[in-house]
């Protein structure tokens, strides 16, 4: 029979469960985050390290120490191994690639012409490094102090301004073999805001304000006066055409950056991310495509593993403009600071009603569909 856990128990459980992905199932040599736990997919061998995911992992380990799930000394030992690995791994103008080989430290190409620096994944990793620095910097313990210093040195080595090509915008990729051929500009609003904030605050490789204004903010084109379900959009969601993008666009920058009261001359990011979450919730309730199972406790679209309508599986960045009937638990759960009541409904649904079905050894599964009775383990 289902166990009914209290909300406090649920929060404790999900935090300790998610830690397992970054602790018990970390890549064995580097101790960083693996791209995925199941390795029967192409490019998914057990030694593929996800650079951005490793930044999330660094933060999660700090939470694990704080919650008493792991000992500080064990964590410091492991974090030291991870940062020593990052120091020796392939870097391109200070930036790491999207994927690394956990054994050799060499770049693993992520896609065509993408065998060098990935500035966005680097930003996700860097916000984790800064958290490690802040957590240990005032310690009197030599190993902890050294760890803080190493984290600081690694972040300060990223040459953010190199990625402008002398233009007023940041570019996502650079390859030693193909240069800037991918040509992807970082322009808002999506998950890449943190890249500009880190670039602006870099002590040695800073960008000018114009790079932020013209690149990220599109000279004010980031502003959106429209609304959905009576909720102001605030920002133009990159390529979402008067709608909202996948939920992770409002998550990844705000792991290391508090959106509350955060604004620039164009928009208030606290409003933008809360409204993104509220619109996503309303979209799921409205359920315009009529998927089975969407409800006030089973909701949320973001990037995850997916099942396509033809039954094939693979990655998809789910959103209202790309709704395949797949719920990704991280969408609603990571909205906890934005929509606490609606997100708590989801956590109860997963652990109190469907623990056997939708929760695995390291927390909620990546994605499932009530409509198709499908789940990715």
mmCIF file of C-alpha atoms in Angstrom:
data_model
loop_
_atom_site.group_PDB
_atom_site.id
_atom_site.type_symbol
_atom_site.label_atom_id
_atom_site.label_comp_id
_atom_site.label_asym_id
_atom_site.label_seq_id
_atom_site.Cartn_x
_atom_site.Cartn_y
_atom_site.Cartn_z
ATOM 1 C CA UNK A 1 0.000 0.000 0.000
ATOM 2 C CA UNK A 2 1.088 3.585 -0.626
ATOM 3 C CA UNK A 3 2.762 5.383 2.249
ATOM 4 C CA UNK A 4 1.688 8.940 2.909
ATOM 5 C CA UNK A 5 4.746 10.980 3.798
ATOM 6 C CA UNK A 6 4.543 14.451 5.317
ATOM 7 C CA UNK A 7 5.708 17.388 3.223
ATOM 8 C CA UNK A 8 8.826 17.722 5.383
ATOM 9 C CA UNK A 9 9.622 14.026 4.872
ATOM 10 C CA UNK A 10 9.094 14.398 1.134
ATOM 11 C CA UNK A 11 11.534 17.299 0.872
ATOM 12 C CA UNK A 12 14.153 15.350 2.857
ATOM 13 C CA UNK A 13 13.614 12.214 0.750
ATOM 14 C CA UNK A 14 13.857 13.867 -2.629
ATOM 15 C CA UNK A 15 17.009 15.751 -1.619
ATOM 16 C CA UNK A 16 18.760 12.634 -0.348
ATOM 17 C CA UNK A 17 17.576 10.601 -3.350
ATOM 18 C CA UNK A 18 18.807 13.107 -5.916
ATOM 19 C CA UNK A 19 22.183 13.292 -4.172
ATOM 20 C CA UNK A 20 22.666 9.601 -5.026
ATOM 21 C CA UNK A 21 22.867 10.391 -8.733
ATOM 22 C CA UNK A 22 25.866 12.638 -8.122
ATOM 23 C CA UNK A 23 27.409 10.528 -5.361
ATOM 24 C CA UNK A 24 26.637 6.822 -5.731
ATOM 25 C CA UNK A 25 26.431 6.937 -9.531
ATOM 26 C CA UNK A 26 29.141 9.493 -10.318
ATOM 27 C CA UNK A 27 31.660 8.728 -13.055
ATOM 28 C CA UNK A 28 34.201 6.489 -11.339
ATOM 29 C CA UNK A 29 37.472 8.263 -12.161
ATOM 30 C CA UNK A 30 36.644 11.982 -12.237
ATOM 31 C CA UNK A 31 33.872 11.729 -9.600
ATOM 32 C CA UNK A 32 31.850 14.127 -11.752
ATOM 33 C CA UNK A 33 28.355 13.730 -13.124
ATOM 34 C CA UNK A 34 27.693 11.154 -15.793
ATOM 35 C CA UNK A 35 25.604 12.088 -18.804
ATOM 36 C CA UNK A 36 23.197 9.299 -17.932
ATOM 37 C CA UNK A 37 22.945 6.328 -15.625
ATOM 38 C CA UNK A 38 21.728 3.870 -18.261
ATOM 39 C CA UNK A 39 24.371 3.274 -20.860
ATOM 40 C CA UNK A 40 22.548 1.416 -23.646
ATOM 41 C CA UNK A 41 22.246 4.565 -25.779
ATOM 42 C CA UNK A 42 24.748 5.768 -28.375
ATOM 43 C CA UNK A 43 27.417 8.030 -26.827
ATOM 44 C CA UNK A 44 26.343 7.020 -23.343
ATOM 45 C CA UNK A 45 29.203 4.954 -22.040
ATOM 46 C CA UNK A 46 29.706 5.014 -18.298
ATOM 47 C CA UNK A 47 32.650 7.401 -18.575
ATOM 48 C CA UNK A 48 30.898 10.270 -20.375
ATOM 49 C CA UNK A 49 31.035 13.290 -18.064
ATOM 50 C CA UNK A 50 28.433 16.034 -18.473
ATOM 51 C CA UNK A 51 30.161 19.336 -17.726
ATOM 52 C CA UNK A 52 27.041 21.387 -16.919
ATOM 53 C CA UNK A 53 25.503 18.507 -14.976
ATOM 54 C CA UNK A 54 28.713 18.339 -12.964
ATOM 55 C CA UNK A 55 28.126 21.930 -11.867
ATOM 56 C CA UNK A 56 24.685 20.877 -10.623
ATOM 57 C CA UNK A 57 26.391 17.944 -8.903
ATOM 58 C CA UNK A 58 28.872 20.155 -7.056
ATOM 59 C CA UNK A 59 25.945 22.126 -5.635
ATOM 60 C CA UNK A 60 24.034 18.974 -4.726
ATOM 61 C CA UNK A 61 27.028 17.606 -2.815
ATOM 62 C CA UNK A 62 27.129 20.811 -0.742
ATOM 63 C CA UNK A 63 23.448 20.267 0.088
ATOM 64 C CA UNK A 64 24.316 16.665 1.000
ATOM 65 C CA UNK A 65 26.956 17.848 3.467
ATOM 66 C CA UNK A 66 24.539 20.364 4.947
ATOM 67 C CA UNK A 67 21.798 17.750 5.323
ATOM 68 C CA UNK A 68 24.167 15.257 6.935
ATOM 69 C CA UNK A 69 23.799 12.711 4.108
ATOM 70 C CA UNK A 70 27.570 12.616 3.553
ATOM 71 C CA UNK A 71 30.488 13.556 5.778
ATOM 72 C CA UNK A 72 32.325 16.775 5.091
ATOM 73 C CA UNK A 73 35.728 15.049 4.990
ATOM 74 C CA UNK A 74 34.530 12.462 2.434
ATOM 75 C CA UNK A 75 32.978 15.210 0.340
ATOM 76 C CA UNK A 76 36.128 17.340 0.454
ATOM 77 C CA UNK A 77 38.192 14.362 -0.673
ATOM 78 C CA UNK A 78 35.880 13.662 -3.577
ATOM 79 C CA UNK A 79 35.503 17.320 -4.584
ATOM 80 C CA UNK A 80 39.296 17.642 -4.570
ATOM 81 C CA UNK A 81 39.534 14.676 -6.955
ATOM 82 C CA UNK A 82 36.919 16.272 -9.207
ATOM 83 C CA UNK A 83 38.593 19.683 -9.306
ATOM 84 C CA UNK A 84 42.033 18.149 -9.895
ATOM 85 C CA UNK A 85 40.484 16.340 -12.854
ATOM 86 C CA UNK A 86 38.928 19.567 -14.191
ATOM 87 C CA UNK A 87 42.264 21.354 -13.872
ATOM 88 C CA UNK A 88 43.955 18.802 -16.145
ATOM 89 C CA UNK A 89 41.030 18.155 -18.513
ATOM 90 C CA UNK A 90 40.753 19.688 -21.990
ATOM 91 C CA UNK A 91 40.024 23.418 -21.864
ATOM 92 C CA UNK A 92 39.811 25.890 -24.699
ATOM 93 C CA UNK A 93 40.509 29.497 -23.729
ATOM 94 C CA UNK A 94 39.679 28.391 -20.206
ATOM 95 C CA UNK A 95 36.322 26.877 -21.124
ATOM 96 C CA UNK A 96 35.440 23.208 -20.943
ATOM 97 C CA UNK A 97 33.529 21.230 -23.602
ATOM 98 C CA UNK A 98 29.979 19.869 -23.248
ATOM 99 C CA UNK A 99 31.260 16.322 -22.675
ATOM 100 C CA UNK A 100 34.518 14.968 -21.338
ATOM 101 C CA UNK A 101 35.937 11.454 -21.171
ATOM 102 C CA UNK A 102 36.051 10.780 -17.444
ATOM 103 C CA UNK A 103 39.140 8.598 -17.747
ATOM 104 C CA UNK A 104 41.327 10.578 -20.157
ATOM 105 C CA UNK A 105 40.044 14.118 -19.576
ATOM 106 C CA UNK A 106 39.788 14.558 -23.345
ATOM 107 C CA UNK A 107 36.884 16.223 -25.092
ATOM 108 C CA UNK A 108 34.119 13.942 -26.352
ATOM 109 C CA UNK A 109 32.490 15.645 -29.343
ATOM 110 C CA UNK A 110 28.875 16.510 -28.543
ATOM 111 C CA UNK A 111 27.703 17.071 -32.124
ATOM 112 C CA UNK A 112 29.146 17.963 -35.508
ATOM 113 C CA UNK A 113 31.842 20.665 -35.297
ATOM 114 C CA UNK A 114 31.395 20.688 -31.508
ATOM 115 C CA UNK A 115 34.696 19.336 -30.226
ATOM 116 C CA UNK A 116 35.901 22.312 -28.231
ATOM 117 C CA UNK A 117 34.659 24.931 -25.797
ATOM 118 C CA UNK A 118 31.019 25.061 -24.716
ATOM 119 C CA UNK A 119 30.619 28.379 -22.941
ATOM 120 C CA UNK A 120 27.150 27.634 -21.562
ATOM 121 C CA UNK A 121 28.028 24.255 -20.036
ATOM 122 C CA UNK A 122 31.116 25.996 -18.665
ATOM 123 C CA UNK A 123 28.876 28.616 -17.023
ATOM 124 C CA UNK A 124 26.759 25.905 -15.376
ATOM 125 C CA UNK A 125 29.927 24.246 -14.076
ATOM 126 C CA UNK A 126 31.367 27.575 -12.961
ATOM 127 C CA UNK A 127 28.391 28.523 -10.808
ATOM 128 C CA UNK A 128 28.955 25.215 -9.002
ATOM 129 C CA UNK A 129 32.650 26.028 -8.574
ATOM 130 C CA UNK A 130 31.790 29.420 -7.076
ATOM 131 C CA UNK A 131 29.436 27.714 -4.605
ATOM 132 C CA UNK A 132 32.251 25.345 -3.586
ATOM 133 C CA UNK A 133 34.542 28.333 -3.092
ATOM 134 C CA UNK A 134 31.984 30.168 -0.963
ATOM 135 C CA UNK A 135 31.212 27.083 1.123
ATOM 136 C CA UNK A 136 34.827 26.423 2.097
ATOM 137 C CA UNK A 137 36.673 29.749 1.763
ATOM 138 C CA UNK A 138 36.572 30.680 5.453
ATOM 139 C CA UNK A 139 37.603 27.245 6.690
ATOM 140 C CA UNK A 140 40.654 26.810 8.912
ATOM 141 C CA UNK A 141 41.097 23.259 7.560
ATOM 142 C CA UNK A 142 43.965 23.117 5.026
ATOM 143 C CA UNK A 143 42.260 20.697 2.603
ATOM 144 C CA UNK A 144 39.039 22.744 2.608
ATOM 145 C CA UNK A 145 40.929 26.007 2.129
ATOM 146 C CA UNK A 146 42.908 24.496 -0.768
ATOM 147 C CA UNK A 147 39.668 23.273 -2.347
ATOM 148 C CA UNK A 148 38.175 26.776 -2.194
ATOM 149 C CA UNK A 149 41.315 28.247 -3.780
ATOM 150 C CA UNK A 150 41.303 25.679 -6.578
ATOM 151 C CA UNK A 151 37.638 26.318 -7.354
ATOM 152 C CA UNK A 152 38.360 30.045 -7.479
ATOM 153 C CA UNK A 153 41.342 29.600 -9.813
ATOM 154 C CA UNK A 154 39.353 27.393 -12.189
ATOM 155 C CA UNK A 155 36.525 29.886 -12.574
ATOM 156 C CA UNK A 156 38.880 32.828 -12.975
ATOM 157 C CA UNK A 157 40.642 31.050 -15.838
ATOM 158 C CA UNK A 158 37.631 31.151 -18.175
ATOM 159 C CA UNK A 159 38.309 33.658 -20.994
ATOM 160 C CA UNK A 160 34.714 34.823 -21.432
ATOM 161 C CA UNK A 161 35.582 37.853 -23.559
ATOM 162 C CA UNK A 162 37.332 35.641 -26.130
ATOM 163 C CA UNK A 163 33.893 34.305 -27.061
ATOM 164 C CA UNK A 164 32.637 37.648 -28.379
ATOM 165 C CA UNK A 165 34.826 37.543 -31.536
ATOM 166 C CA UNK A 166 35.090 41.289 -30.927
ATOM 167 C CA UNK A 167 31.327 41.689 -31.353
ATOM 168 C CA UNK A 168 28.692 42.744 -28.829
ATOM 169 C CA UNK A 169 27.418 39.223 -28.184
ATOM 170 C CA UNK A 170 28.721 35.993 -26.666
ATOM 171 C CA UNK A 171 29.054 32.888 -28.841
ATOM 172 C CA UNK A 172 28.261 29.433 -27.509
ATOM 173 C CA UNK A 173 31.000 27.276 -29.111
ATOM 174 C CA UNK A 174 34.591 27.466 -30.229
ATOM 175 C CA UNK A 175 36.549 24.550 -31.676
ATOM 176 C CA UNK A 176 40.307 24.257 -32.228
ATOM 177 C CA UNK A 177 39.445 22.509 -35.515
ATOM 178 C CA UNK A 178 36.431 24.478 -36.733
ATOM 179 C CA UNK A 179 36.703 27.848 -34.948
ATOM 180 C CA UNK A 180 33.391 29.653 -34.452
ATOM 181 C CA UNK A 181 31.717 27.804 -37.344
ATOM 182 C CA UNK A 182 28.665 26.822 -35.269
ATOM 183 C CA UNK A 183 27.845 30.524 -34.945
ATOM 184 C CA UNK A 184 25.319 30.213 -32.130
ATOM 185 C CA UNK A 185 24.793 33.556 -30.399
ATOM 186 C CA UNK A 186 23.585 33.651 -26.801
ATOM 187 C CA UNK A 187 20.462 35.798 -26.896
ATOM 188 C CA UNK A 188 17.697 35.984 -24.297
ATOM 189 C CA UNK A 189 15.470 34.735 -22.944
ATOM 190 C CA UNK A 190 16.646 31.201 -22.275
ATOM 191 C CA UNK A 191 18.946 29.280 -19.917
ATOM 192 C CA UNK A 192 22.073 31.253 -20.853
ATOM 193 C CA UNK A 193 21.702 34.430 -18.731
ATOM 194 C CA UNK A 194 24.202 33.102 -16.178
ATOM 195 C CA UNK A 195 26.860 33.073 -18.931
ATOM 196 C CA UNK A 196 26.578 36.859 -19.311
ATOM 197 C CA UNK A 197 26.508 37.472 -15.557
ATOM 198 C CA UNK A 198 29.666 35.416 -15.028
ATOM 199 C CA UNK A 199 31.344 37.009 -18.041
ATOM 200 C CA UNK A 200 30.548 40.492 -16.731
ATOM 201 C CA UNK A 201 31.876 39.670 -13.265
ATOM 202 C CA UNK A 202 35.071 37.916 -14.364
ATOM 203 C CA UNK A 203 38.051 39.723 -12.811
ATOM 204 C CA UNK A 204 40.386 39.125 -15.754
ATOM 205 C CA UNK A 205 38.218 38.347 -18.791
ATOM 206 C CA UNK A 206 35.214 40.618 -18.458
ATOM 207 C CA UNK A 207 32.829 41.767 -21.182
ATOM 208 C CA UNK A 208 31.524 45.296 -21.653
ATOM 209 C CA UNK A 209 27.972 46.280 -20.793
ATOM 210 C CA UNK A 210 27.223 46.620 -24.529
ATOM 211 C CA UNK A 211 27.811 42.878 -24.995
ATOM 212 C CA UNK A 212 25.047 42.232 -22.468
ATOM 213 C CA UNK A 213 22.708 44.901 -23.800
ATOM 214 C CA UNK A 214 23.052 44.117 -27.489
ATOM 215 C CA UNK A 215 23.728 40.378 -27.189
ATOM 216 C CA UNK A 216 21.635 38.925 -24.399
ATOM 217 C CA UNK A 217 18.980 41.666 -24.173
ATOM 218 C CA UNK A 218 18.787 42.319 -27.947
ATOM 219 C CA UNK A 219 18.711 46.087 -27.342
ATOM 220 C CA UNK A 220 15.487 45.634 -25.404
ATOM 221 C CA UNK A 221 13.999 43.054 -27.758
ATOM 222 C CA UNK A 222 13.982 40.660 -24.801
ATOM 223 C CA UNK A 223 10.970 42.545 -23.393
ATOM 224 C CA UNK A 224 7.515 41.069 -23.986
ATOM 225 C CA UNK A 225 4.301 42.926 -23.164
ATOM 226 C CA UNK A 226 2.090 39.935 -24.019
ATOM 227 C CA UNK A 227 0.492 37.439 -21.662
ATOM 228 C CA UNK A 228 -0.856 33.896 -21.503
ATOM 229 C CA UNK A 229 -3.759 32.792 -19.307
ATOM 230 C CA UNK A 230 -3.812 36.401 -18.085
ATOM 231 C CA UNK A 231 -0.230 36.049 -16.800
ATOM 232 C CA UNK A 232 2.341 38.507 -18.241
ATOM 233 C CA UNK A 233 5.140 36.802 -20.192
ATOM 234 C CA UNK A 234 7.610 39.598 -19.236
ATOM 235 C CA UNK A 235 10.304 38.230 -21.578
ATOM 236 C CA UNK A 236 10.407 36.956 -25.125
ATOM 237 C CA UNK A 237 11.131 33.266 -24.741
ATOM 238 C CA UNK A 238 13.764 32.541 -27.369
ATOM 239 C CA UNK A 239 11.990 30.977 -30.350
ATOM 240 C CA UNK A 240 8.786 30.234 -28.426
ATOM 241 C CA UNK A 241 6.638 32.657 -30.473
ATOM 242 C CA UNK A 242 4.406 34.390 -27.909
ATOM 243 C CA UNK A 243 4.528 31.327 -25.668
ATOM 244 C CA UNK A 244 6.989 29.969 -23.088
ATOM 245 C CA UNK A 245 9.966 27.716 -23.646
ATOM 246 C CA UNK A 246 10.927 24.553 -21.767
ATOM 247 C CA UNK A 247 11.007 25.066 -17.997
ATOM 248 C CA UNK A 248 14.784 24.624 -17.705
ATOM 249 C CA UNK A 249 15.195 28.063 -19.276
ATOM 250 C CA UNK A 250 14.075 29.468 -15.917
ATOM 251 C CA UNK A 251 16.087 26.974 -13.847
ATOM 252 C CA UNK A 252 19.723 26.697 -14.867
ATOM 253 C CA UNK A 253 20.791 30.340 -14.482
ATOM 254 C CA UNK A 254 19.053 30.611 -11.129
ATOM 255 C CA UNK A 255 20.880 27.834 -9.342
ATOM 256 C CA UNK A 256 23.653 30.296 -8.562
ATOM 257 C CA UNK A 257 21.751 33.526 -9.083
ATOM 258 C CA UNK A 258 18.745 34.570 -6.972
ATOM 259 C CA UNK A 259 16.054 35.926 -9.326
ATOM 260 C CA UNK A 260 14.077 37.642 -6.567
ATOM 261 C CA UNK A 261 14.189 41.366 -7.254
ATOM 262 C CA UNK A 262 16.771 40.802 -9.991
ATOM 263 C CA UNK A 263 16.269 43.201 -12.847
ATOM 264 C CA UNK A 264 18.116 45.077 -15.560
ATOM 265 C CA UNK A 265 16.988 48.095 -17.552
ATOM 266 C CA UNK A 266 14.634 45.885 -19.577
ATOM 267 C CA UNK A 267 12.965 43.244 -17.402
ATOM 268 C CA UNK A 268 12.472 41.880 -13.886
ATOM 269 C CA UNK A 269 13.782 38.314 -13.890
ATOM 270 C CA UNK A 270 11.995 37.381 -10.668
ATOM 271 C CA UNK A 271 8.689 38.096 -12.381
ATOM 272 C CA UNK A 272 9.815 36.371 -15.587
ATOM 273 C CA UNK A 273 10.653 33.042 -13.953
ATOM 274 C CA UNK A 274 7.674 32.919 -11.571
ATOM 275 C CA UNK A 275 5.326 33.727 -14.456
ATOM 276 C CA UNK A 276 7.010 31.092 -16.630
ATOM 277 C CA UNK A 277 6.216 28.520 -13.931
ATOM 278 C CA UNK A 278 2.620 29.732 -13.508
ATOM 279 C CA UNK A 279 2.017 29.670 -17.271
ATOM 280 C CA UNK A 280 3.463 26.153 -17.489
ATOM 281 C CA UNK A 281 1.109 25.028 -14.716
ATOM 282 C CA UNK A 282 -1.915 26.624 -16.393
ATOM 283 C CA UNK A 283 -0.942 25.122 -19.728
ATOM 284 C CA UNK A 284 -0.844 21.658 -18.164
ATOM 285 C CA UNK A 285 -4.269 22.194 -16.523
ATOM 286 C CA UNK A 286 -5.755 23.485 -19.786
ATOM 287 C CA UNK A 287 -4.106 20.555 -21.627
ATOM 288 C CA UNK A 288 -5.004 21.778 -25.143
ATOM 289 C CA UNK A 289 -3.748 18.565 -26.753
ATOM 290 C CA UNK A 290 -5.853 16.354 -24.490
ATOM 291 C CA UNK A 291 -3.085 14.143 -23.135
ATOM 292 C CA UNK A 292 -4.218 11.580 -20.561
ATOM 293 C CA UNK A 293 -3.072 12.266 -17.020
ATOM 294 C CA UNK A 294 -2.182 15.964 -17.032
ATOM 295 C CA UNK A 295 -3.577 17.504 -13.837
ATOM 296 C CA UNK A 296 -2.909 19.909 -10.970
ATOM 297 C CA UNK A 297 -0.542 17.338 -9.484
ATOM 298 C CA UNK A 298 0.932 15.799 -12.648
ATOM 299 C CA UNK A 299 2.365 18.615 -14.725
ATOM 300 C CA UNK A 300 5.408 20.284 -16.211
ATOM 301 C CA UNK A 301 7.276 20.312 -19.508
ATOM 302 C CA UNK A 302 11.032 20.603 -19.910
ATOM 303 C CA UNK A 303 13.949 18.961 -21.662
ATOM 304 C CA UNK A 304 14.351 15.268 -20.884
ATOM 305 C CA UNK A 305 14.382 11.831 -22.381
ATOM 306 C CA UNK A 306 11.241 11.411 -24.432
ATOM 307 C CA UNK A 307 8.876 9.154 -26.301
ATOM 308 C CA UNK A 308 7.968 10.426 -29.745
ATOM 309 C CA UNK A 309 4.467 9.876 -31.216
ATOM 310 C CA UNK A 310 5.849 7.083 -33.440
ATOM 311 C CA UNK A 311 7.043 5.210 -30.346
ATOM 312 C CA UNK A 312 10.752 5.977 -30.801
ATOM 313 C CA UNK A 313 12.720 7.399 -27.891
ATOM 314 C CA UNK A 314 15.335 10.123 -27.520
ATOM 315 C CA UNK A 315 15.905 13.622 -26.224
ATOM 316 C CA UNK A 316 13.303 16.361 -26.573
ATOM 317 C CA UNK A 317 12.992 19.865 -25.114
ATOM 318 C CA UNK A 318 9.301 19.722 -24.174
ATOM 319 C CA UNK A 319 7.333 22.959 -23.983
ATOM 320 C CA UNK A 320 3.840 24.217 -24.869
ATOM 321 C CA UNK A 321 5.044 24.492 -28.481
ATOM 322 C CA UNK A 322 6.549 20.980 -28.315
ATOM 323 C CA UNK A 323 4.153 19.009 -26.113
ATOM 324 C CA UNK A 324 4.466 15.267 -26.702
ATOM 325 C CA UNK A 325 2.448 14.088 -23.685
ATOM 326 C CA UNK A 326 5.602 13.552 -21.651
ATOM 327 C CA UNK A 327 5.922 14.891 -18.106
ATOM 328 C CA UNK A 328 9.472 15.602 -16.871
ATOM 329 C CA UNK A 329 9.477 15.701 -13.029
ATOM 330 C CA UNK A 330 12.313 18.228 -12.906
ATOM 331 C CA UNK A 331 9.999 20.839 -14.492
ATOM 332 C CA UNK A 332 7.532 21.087 -11.610
ATOM 333 C CA UNK A 333 9.932 20.068 -8.824
ATOM 334 C CA UNK A 334 12.571 22.659 -9.709
ATOM 335 C CA UNK A 335 9.788 25.253 -9.728
ATOM 336 C CA UNK A 336 9.475 24.808 -5.953
ATOM 337 C CA UNK A 337 10.776 28.356 -5.258
ATOM 338 C CA UNK A 338 8.392 29.809 -7.873
ATOM 339 C CA UNK A 339 5.167 27.817 -7.391
ATOM 340 C CA UNK A 340 5.544 26.128 -3.985
ATOM 341 C CA UNK A 341 1.994 24.790 -3.640
ATOM 342 C CA UNK A 342 1.701 23.494 -7.218
ATOM 343 C CA UNK A 343 5.173 21.940 -7.078
ATOM 344 C CA UNK A 344 4.445 20.276 -3.739
ATOM 345 C CA UNK A 345 1.378 18.680 -5.330
ATOM 346 C CA UNK A 346 3.724 17.082 -7.849
ATOM 347 C CA UNK A 347 6.128 15.842 -5.182
ATOM 348 C CA UNK A 348 3.258 14.224 -3.280
ATOM 349 C CA UNK A 349 1.948 12.678 -6.511
ATOM 350 C CA UNK A 350 5.345 11.119 -7.222
ATOM 351 C CA UNK A 351 6.251 9.823 -3.754
ATOM 352 C CA UNK A 352 2.880 9.260 -2.053
ATOM 353 C CA UNK A 353 0.913 7.941 -5.019
ATOM 354 C CA UNK A 354 3.430 6.595 -7.545
ATOM 355 C CA UNK A 355 6.702 5.807 -5.759
ATOM 356 C CA UNK A 356 6.937 2.310 -7.219
ATOM 357 C CA UNK A 357 6.153 3.573 -10.684
ATOM 358 C CA UNK A 358 7.965 6.888 -11.072
ATOM 359 C CA UNK A 359 10.756 6.989 -8.444
ATOM 360 C CA UNK A 360 13.985 5.030 -8.806
ATOM 361 C CA UNK A 361 17.293 4.561 -6.995
ATOM 362 C CA UNK A 362 18.256 8.218 -7.459
ATOM 363 C CA UNK A 363 14.941 10.013 -7.165
ATOM 364 C CA UNK A 364 12.162 10.631 -9.674
ATOM 365 C CA UNK A 365 12.756 9.179 -13.123
ATOM 366 C CA UNK A 366 13.724 11.575 -15.881
ATOM 367 C CA UNK A 367 10.413 11.384 -17.747
ATOM 368 C CA UNK A 368 7.170 9.477 -18.031
ATOM 369 C CA UNK A 369 3.818 9.595 -19.762
ATOM 370 C CA UNK A 370 0.563 8.657 -18.086
ATOM 371 C CA UNK A 371 -1.043 8.862 -21.522
ATOM 372 C CA UNK A 372 1.186 6.156 -23.020
ATOM 373 C CA UNK A 373 1.793 4.325 -19.716
ATOM 374 C CA UNK A 374 5.498 4.827 -20.490
ATOM 375 C CA UNK A 375 8.408 5.622 -18.215
ATOM 376 C CA UNK A 376 12.137 5.891 -18.803
ATOM 377 C CA UNK A 377 14.059 4.136 -16.015
#
